[in-house]
Amino acid sequence: MSSENTQIATIEAELSIATIPMNIQVIGEAAERAWDDYFAELDLRSENTCKAYKRATLQFLQWCRESHLNPQDLSVENVSNYFKQHSGSLATKSQHLSAIDRFLQYFVERHLVRFNASHGIKLPREKNDEVKTPVITDAEIKQLLFSIEPNSVVNFRDLAIMSVLASTGQREGAIADLRRKNFWDDGTQHILTFLGKGNKVFNTPATHDLTVMMQAYLKMTGIENASPDAPVFPKAKWRNSALTNEPMSGNQIYRMFKRRARVAGIRLILSPHSFRVHVANDLRKQGVVMEAIQALFGHADPATTQGYFRENTEIARNVVERISTQLPRVS
């Protein structure tokens, strides 16, 4: 096993048994309590974020241990050197920097670390600000939806999930978190209440077609009579069997999409997030202002919303097609 794989295995093992790193233990009992408190608070915000940040923090602390650096006395140069040797992509480095910054700041506030040595660290930005997720086309959406026959509870569940993705542009994780009480009538129309990143709550009006789809799905599966906290999209015991009382995860929705995409014969490079990009561009082409799309998606930064638009890509594609250079024919 390579040294990198050994490191990953070590980190995964520490994650699974929730071990407090040695260079945190040596600081003292207060540091051990702070370690537990910090990740407990993170887990309340998002379980996936907690796991990712814990993995990044453990990797950084392991590097400190191997470099004979005391976390209490880190300098900006130390943290900068860590990222110089970091082999991850820019996206991974950015996530790790956020994790380290948050971790060190928490320990500064608990008076366990002198100062946050990650402050001032700037990572290079990718030149392409567009979200790299491919856009699903209208034809592919239709092909995918009509390939699912709602003749079983599992099939109907999958069709309903695809319909919510296509009609709201919400992330698969937010859809997985839906409970029966999150589909409700405000007296004029039905609303879907999503829990987004950072525990942000979004009330998204359901279109007429989506309302009809959801009402039929909830009635067919019996979920309309379940408790208010029952998952809207539960796991199945087997692929085509009865539903359980346990909610699907975002990752399970992702795998279901891939399986359904393969059966439907659409591009396998697509993902549930492709619906989000489609919704953004569809609304943009209809003249919806960016601020409204930003509010729908719950983006704090308008630049994040801007990254979903493919106007520049489409313009470039049209321009390239007008280049008159003729290439030789090849067999």
mmCIF file of C-alpha atoms in Angstrom, residues 3 17 24 37 55 75 84 152 159 184 202 231 271 273 303-304 308 314 331:
data_model
loop_
_atom_site.group_PDB
_atom_site.id
_atom_site.type_symbol
_atom_site.label_atom_id
_atom_site.label_comp_id
_atom_site.label_asym_id
_atom_site.label_seq_id
_atom_site.Cartn_x
_atom_site.Cartn_y
_atom_site.Cartn_z
ATOM 1 C CA SER A 3 2.066 6.089 1.671
ATOM 2 C CA ILE A 17 -13.795 5.318 15.800
ATOM 3 C CA ILE A 24 -4.911 17.436 20.467
ATOM 4 C CA ASP A 37 -17.977 19.921 21.045
ATOM 5 C CA ARG A 55 -11.469 14.192 7.408
ATOM 6 C CA SER A 75 2.388 30.124 11.861
ATOM 7 C CA LYS A 84 1.946 23.811 -1.132
ATOM 8 C CA SER A 152 -45.132 0.086 -8.154
ATOM 9 C CA LEU A 159 -40.710 9.260 -10.711
ATOM 10 C CA TRP A 184 -48.319 21.526 2.630
ATOM 11 C CA PHE A 202 -36.672 27.399 1.602
ATOM 12 C CA PRO A 231 -39.889 10.692 5.102
ATOM 13 C CA SER A 271 -26.366 13.807 -12.447
ATOM 14 C CA HIS A 273 -27.395 18.412 -10.094
ATOM 15 C CA ALA A 303 -21.507 34.892 -8.214
ATOM 16 C CA THR A 304 -22.565 31.349 -7.283
ATOM 17 C CA TYR A 308 -24.860 28.181 -13.375
ATOM 18 C CA GLU A 314 -23.607 28.792 -26.035
ATOM 19 C CA SER A 331 -12.397 7.626 -43.078
#
